[in-house]
Each structure stands twice: as structure tokens, then as C-alpha cells.
Amino acid sequence: MVQRLAQGPITDNKCGGRVNWYSQWQLQRLLIRKFCVYDTGSFREIRSIPVPNLLAASISPNGTYVQTFQKSTSSQDKNVVIWSVASGDSVYQVYQKSMTRPSLQFTSDEAVCCRFATNEIQFLDPMDLSKGIIRRLRVPGVASFELSKSPGSYVAAFVPEPKGMPANVQIFSCSKELQNQPVARKNVDKTNQSYYGESKLNYLTTDGAYEGLMPLRKEGPVHDVQWSFSGKEFAVVYGYVPAMVTIFDRKCNPLLELGSGPYNTIRWNPKGRCIL
């Protein structure tokens, strides 16, 4: 049985390698030739599987699967493998050229699973990944995507500027009847202040109740935007140095000004009560 993490540091380093924490209960150790999953309540090893040339790994939100990324010499090598933590079996394999982020993305409840491919987003059955791709969402030119956290009912796709046309973000339903809903466009810098154009922050809702530019108090680039895990507020780092930090509610009303300084990154803790 998996238990919550007991307080106190871990000093056992006999396995070496990199240690990553998942939530507050799951520990994942990355070794050169295998990965180990531990129950951090009892520090009992749950699963250990040999994986040659292991470079990185990640665990799904509910701890159902582990993704491993191996060094590959050919596109014929399926170097991304999805393992079932319960059985230790390989349930899905695919080739990925570079390790920018996990190949498969899951919503926080693991109800939706998908991956990025050329000109499309591919959906898999999270209950049975061995089925492979069950739906495809065609988005010509898509460069990245992001799933909504919970419930996992939407996916946002970003398409960069194609041949001088504005870049755009589109939101789609994750249901079987995938509906195309373009909701934002990139602004063009008419003042010629930057070769890459102005940096603006668009806010939009999936129900269409609000769509528009955020009223930021200082001119300059938007360095970082992060939603709280509670989903009730989000923080923005913006403006020319020294940058400002402001926390907004879901209606774009400023809740708190954190002042200015040499800032470019902001992060929330899993409870949404602290920021770094």
C-alpha cells in the first residue's frame, strides 16, 4: 500500500543517480541501467526494472505509469517506453528524437492521455495504452500543446507564425467530438520596439465568457505565467528589469503586488499556498 511521505530527509544514497519526488508519496530513482520506484512511507522498493542507456524518466500523476527515455542511435529504436508500475510490464513504446519533456502527457486524474506528433495531437486510452492511438486531432503547424489539469476536458495547441501569418492558440475539447475553437491571436508590434514584436499576455476562458489582453501595469516582456494548483489565481512576472510580480484572480483582478526586482521565474507549491 502506498502511504504519505513521512517527514525528514533521506540520507540513503547507495543507489546513486538522480532522485525525483512525485507528489508527497512516490519516490523515483533514476539509475544508469535501471529505474526503481519506492514507497516512501516504508521505503520499500515497489518496482525495479533494467533499462539500458537510461537518460531520464517521469511518473504519471497517479503513479500508474513510468516513462523512460533511452539513448537512441536510430529512428527505428523505440526509445520511449511506458511501464506499468503495478506489473512492471512495458505497455507502450514510441520513438522520440529529443528529450524536451515526457512523450505522453496525462491530466492530473489520468483520465486523458495524449502525445505530440507532426501536425497533430494523438490521444491514447489511459486505461489501456497497449491499444495505441485511438483518436487524432489535426492541427497543421502545431508546435506544442498543454492539457487542462483537472478535469481533463480541454487541450490547448500553439501554432507559431507560418509565413508571416499571426501565431495562434486554439482550444479543443478532449471528447470524441473534437471541436475546433480558435481563441487567441498574437499581436504585432506596430511601434517596432522589438524585432520579435511586442510581448503581451492573453487571457481566455473555455466557455467564451472572457477573451482579451491582460492589463499589466508595466511595459516590457512577459517573463513567466503560472496558475496556482488550486486554479483560483495565477501569478505573472512581467516588465523591463526590474520586473514586477502580480497575482491575479480568475477574473483578472489583481490580488497582490509582490514588488519589483531581478525576477524571471515563478513557481507555486502543490497546495497553492506558497510561491517561489
Coordinates of C-alpha atoms in Angstrom, one line a residue:
M1 CA 0.0 0.0 0.0
V2 CA 1.3 3.5 -0.8
Q3 CA 1.4 5.9 2.1
R4 CA 2.1 9.5 2.6
L5 CA 5.6 10.7 2.9
A6 CA 7.0 10.8 6.4
Q7 CA 8.8 13.9 7.4
G8 CA 12.6 14.0 7.5
P9 CA 15.4 13.9 5.0
I10 CA 16.5 10.9 3.0
T11 CA 20.2 10.2 3.5
D12 CA 20.5 6.8 1.8
N13 CA 22.4 7.4 -1.4
K14 CA 23.7 3.9 -2.0
C15 CA 22.0 3.6 -5.4
G16 CA 23.4 6.8 -6.7
G17 CA 21.9 8.8 -9.6
R18 CA 19.2 11.4 -9.5
V19 CA 16.3 11.4 -7.1
N20 CA 12.9 12.9 -8.1
W21 CA 9.9 13.2 -5.8
Y22 CA 6.4 12.6 -7.1
S23 CA 3.7 14.4 -5.1
Q24 CA 4.2 13.6 -1.4
W25 CA 4.3 9.8 -1.5
Q26 CA 6.1 8.4 -4.6
L27 CA 9.8 8.3 -4.9
Q28 CA 11.5 7.6 -8.2
R29 CA 15.3 6.9 -8.5
L30 CA 17.0 7.1 -11.8
L31 CA 20.0 4.9 -12.3
I32 CA 22.3 4.4 -15.2
R33 CA 20.9 0.9 -16.1
K34 CA 17.6 0.6 -14.3
F35 CA 14.9 2.6 -12.5
C36 CA 13.5 1.9 -9.1
V37 CA 10.2 3.0 -7.6
Y38 CA 9.8 3.2 -3.8
D39 CA 7.0 3.6 -1.3
T40 CA 8.4 6.5 0.8
G41 CA 6.2 5.6 3.7
S42 CA 8.1 2.4 4.3
F43 CA 11.0 3.0 1.9
R44 CA 10.1 -0.4 0.4
E45 CA 11.0 -1.0 -3.2
I46 CA 7.8 -1.3 -5.3
R47 CA 9.4 -2.0 -8.7
S48 CA 12.9 -2.3 -10.2
I49 CA 13.3 -2.7 -14.0
P50 CA 16.5 -2.8 -16.0
V51 CA 16.6 -0.1 -18.7
P52 CA 19.9 0.1 -20.7
N53 CA 21.2 3.6 -21.6
L54 CA 18.6 5.3 -19.4
L55 CA 18.7 9.1 -19.7
A56 CA 15.5 10.3 -18.0
A57 CA 12.2 9.1 -16.6
S58 CA 9.0 10.6 -15.3
I59 CA 6.0 9.2 -13.4
S60 CA 2.3 9.7 -14.2
P61 CA 0.2 11.9 -11.8
N62 CA -1.4 8.9 -10.1
G63 CA 1.7 6.8 -10.1
T64 CA 0.2 4.3 -12.6
Y65 CA 3.0 4.5 -15.2
V66 CA 6.6 5.4 -15.5
Q67 CA 8.0 6.8 -18.8
T68 CA 11.7 6.1 -19.6
F69 CA 13.8 7.8 -22.2
Q70 CA 16.8 5.9 -23.5
K71 CA 19.7 6.9 -25.8
S72 CA 18.9 6.1 -29.4
T73 CA 21.1 5.7 -32.5
S74 CA 18.3 5.2 -35.0
S75 CA 14.7 6.3 -35.5
Q76 CA 13.9 2.6 -35.7
D77 CA 14.7 2.4 -32.0
K78 CA 11.6 2.9 -29.8
N79 CA 13.5 4.7 -27.1
V80 CA 10.5 5.9 -25.1
V81 CA 8.9 3.1 -23.1
I82 CA 5.8 3.3 -20.8
W83 CA 5.9 0.9 -17.9
S84 CA 3.1 -0.3 -15.7
V85 CA 4.2 0.2 -12.1
A86 CA 1.8 -2.5 -10.9
S87 CA 3.0 -5.2 -13.2
G88 CA 6.4 -4.0 -14.4
D89 CA 5.4 -4.7 -18.0
S90 CA 6.0 -2.4 -21.0
V91 CA 2.6 -1.2 -22.2
Y92 CA 3.6 1.3 -24.9
Q93 CA 6.7 2.2 -26.9
V94 CA 7.5 5.1 -29.3
Y95 CA 10.5 6.9 -30.8
Q96 CA 11.3 10.4 -29.7
K97 CA 14.2 12.3 -31.1
S98 CA 14.9 14.7 -28.2
M99 CA 14.1 14.7 -24.6
T100 CA 12.4 18.1 -24.1
R101 CA 9.6 16.8 -22.0
P102 CA 7.8 13.5 -21.4
S103 CA 6.4 12.0 -24.6
L104 CA 3.0 11.2 -23.1
Q105 CA 1.1 13.8 -21.1
F106 CA -1.6 12.9 -18.6
T107 CA -4.3 15.0 -16.9
S108 CA -4.0 15.1 -13.1
D109 CA -6.7 12.4 -12.8
E110 CA -5.2 10.3 -15.6
A111 CA -8.5 10.4 -17.4
V112 CA -6.9 11.8 -20.6
C113 CA -3.6 10.9 -22.2
C114 CA -2.1 12.3 -25.4
R115 CA 1.2 13.0 -27.2
F116 CA 2.5 15.4 -29.8
A117 CA 3.2 14.5 -33.4
T118 CA 3.7 16.3 -36.7
N119 CA 0.6 18.4 -37.4
E120 CA -1.5 16.6 -34.9
I121 CA -2.1 15.6 -31.3
Q122 CA -2.6 11.9 -30.7
F123 CA -4.9 10.5 -28.0
L124 CA -4.4 7.2 -26.2
D125 CA -6.6 5.2 -23.8
P126 CA -5.1 5.8 -20.4
M127 CA -6.8 2.6 -19.1
D128 CA -5.1 0.5 -21.8
L129 CA -2.1 2.1 -23.5
S130 CA -1.5 -1.0 -25.5
K131 CA -4.4 -0.1 -27.8
G132 CA -2.1 2.6 -29.2
I133 CA -3.6 5.7 -30.8
I134 CA -7.4 5.9 -30.6
R135 CA -8.0 9.4 -31.9
R136 CA -6.1 12.1 -33.8
L137 CA -6.6 15.8 -33.6
R138 CA -5.3 17.5 -36.8
V139 CA -3.7 20.9 -36.1
P140 CA -1.5 21.9 -39.0
G141 CA 1.8 23.5 -37.8
V142 CA 1.3 22.8 -34.1
A143 CA 4.5 23.2 -32.2
S144 CA 3.4 22.5 -28.6
F145 CA 0.3 21.7 -26.6
E146 CA -0.9 21.6 -23.0
L147 CA -3.7 19.6 -21.3
S148 CA -6.0 21.2 -18.8
K149 CA -5.2 19.9 -15.3
S150 CA -8.4 18.6 -13.8
P151 CA -10.9 17.7 -15.1
G152 CA -9.1 17.0 -18.3
S153 CA -11.7 18.2 -20.7
Y154 CA -9.6 20.6 -22.9
V155 CA -6.3 20.7 -24.7
A156 CA -4.7 24.0 -25.9
A157 CA -2.5 23.9 -29.1
F158 CA 0.0 26.6 -30.1
V159 CA 0.8 27.2 -33.7
P160 CA 3.8 29.6 -34.4
E161 CA 3.8 32.2 -37.1
P162 CA 3.5 30.5 -40.5
K163 CA 5.0 32.5 -43.4
G164 CA 4.2 35.9 -41.9
M165 CA 0.7 34.9 -40.6
P166 CA 0.0 35.6 -36.9
A167 CA 0.7 32.8 -34.4
N168 CA -2.4 31.5 -32.7
V169 CA -3.6 29.4 -29.8
Q170 CA -6.6 27.1 -30.2
I171 CA -8.5 25.2 -27.5
F172 CA -10.2 21.9 -28.3
S173 CA -12.5 19.6 -26.4
C174 CA -10.9 16.2 -25.5
S175 CA -14.2 14.4 -26.1
K176 CA -14.6 12.2 -29.1
E177 CA -16.4 15.0 -31.0
L178 CA -13.3 17.3 -31.1
Q179 CA -14.4 20.9 -31.7
N180 CA -12.0 23.5 -33.1
Q181 CA -12.2 26.7 -31.1
P182 CA -9.6 29.3 -32.0
V183 CA -9.4 31.7 -29.1
A184 CA -6.3 33.9 -29.3
R185 CA -4.0 35.6 -31.8
K186 CA -0.6 37.1 -31.4
N187 CA -0.3 40.8 -31.5
V188 CA 2.1 42.6 -34.0
D189 CA 4.4 45.3 -32.6
K190 CA 3.4 48.5 -34.5
T191 CA 6.0 50.5 -32.6
N192 CA 9.0 48.5 -33.9
Q193 CA 10.3 48.3 -30.3
S194 CA 11.4 44.7 -30.8
Y195 CA 12.4 42.6 -33.8
Y196 CA 10.2 39.8 -32.4
G197 CA 7.2 42.0 -31.8
E198 CA 5.5 43.0 -28.6
S199 CA 5.1 40.6 -25.7
K200 CA 1.5 40.5 -24.4
L201 CA -0.5 38.2 -22.2
N202 CA -3.8 37.0 -23.5
Y203 CA -6.4 35.7 -21.1
L204 CA -9.3 33.5 -22.3
T205 CA -11.8 31.0 -20.9
T206 CA -13.1 27.8 -22.4
D207 CA -16.7 29.0 -22.1
G208 CA -16.0 32.1 -24.1
A209 CA -17.0 34.4 -21.2
Y210 CA -13.8 36.4 -21.4
E211 CA -11.1 36.9 -24.0
G212 CA -8.6 39.7 -24.2
L213 CA -5.3 41.2 -23.2
M214 CA -4.3 41.3 -19.5
P215 CA -4.0 44.9 -18.1
L216 CA -0.4 44.7 -16.9
R217 CA 1.0 47.8 -15.1
K218 CA 4.4 47.9 -16.6
E219 CA 5.6 47.7 -20.2
G220 CA 8.1 45.1 -21.4
P221 CA 8.2 41.3 -21.9
V222 CA 6.2 38.7 -20.1
H223 CA 8.8 36.5 -18.4
D224 CA 6.6 33.9 -16.8
V225 CA 3.0 33.0 -16.1
Q226 CA 1.9 30.2 -13.7
W227 CA -1.5 29.1 -12.5
S228 CA -1.8 28.1 -8.8
F229 CA -2.6 24.4 -8.4
S230 CA -5.9 25.5 -6.7
G231 CA -7.0 27.1 -10.0
K232 CA -8.2 30.2 -8.2
E233 CA -5.3 32.5 -9.0
F234 CA -2.3 32.9 -11.3
A235 CA 1.0 34.8 -11.0
V236 CA 2.7 36.9 -13.7
V237 CA 6.3 38.1 -13.9
Y238 CA 6.5 41.0 -16.4
G239 CA 8.1 44.2 -17.5
Y240 CA 11.5 45.5 -18.2
V241 CA 14.1 44.9 -15.5
P242 CA 13.4 45.2 -12.6
A243 CA 10.4 43.1 -13.4
M244 CA 7.2 43.2 -11.5
V245 CA 5.2 40.3 -10.0
T246 CA 1.4 40.4 -9.6
I247 CA -1.1 37.7 -8.5
F248 CA -4.5 37.8 -10.3
D249 CA -7.8 36.1 -9.6
R250 CA -9.8 34.2 -12.3
K251 CA -11.5 37.4 -13.3
C252 CA -8.1 39.1 -14.0
N253 CA -8.4 41.3 -10.9
P254 CA -5.1 42.0 -9.2
L255 CA -5.0 40.4 -5.7
L256 CA -1.4 41.1 -4.6
E257 CA 1.6 43.1 -5.8
L258 CA 4.9 41.4 -4.9
G259 CA 7.1 44.4 -5.9
S260 CA 9.8 44.5 -8.5
G261 CA 13.3 43.0 -8.7
P262 CA 15.5 40.8 -10.9
Y263 CA 12.8 38.2 -11.4
N264 CA 12.0 36.0 -14.4
T265 CA 10.5 32.8 -13.0
I266 CA 7.7 32.0 -10.5
R267 CA 6.6 28.6 -9.1
W268 CA 3.7 27.5 -6.8
N269 CA 3.8 24.8 -4.2
P270 CA 1.4 21.9 -4.8
K271 CA -1.1 23.3 -2.2
G272 CA -1.2 26.7 -3.9
R273 CA -0.3 28.5 -0.7
C274 CA 3.3 29.4 -1.3
I275 CA 5.2 30.8 -4.3
L276 CA 8.9 30.9 -5.1

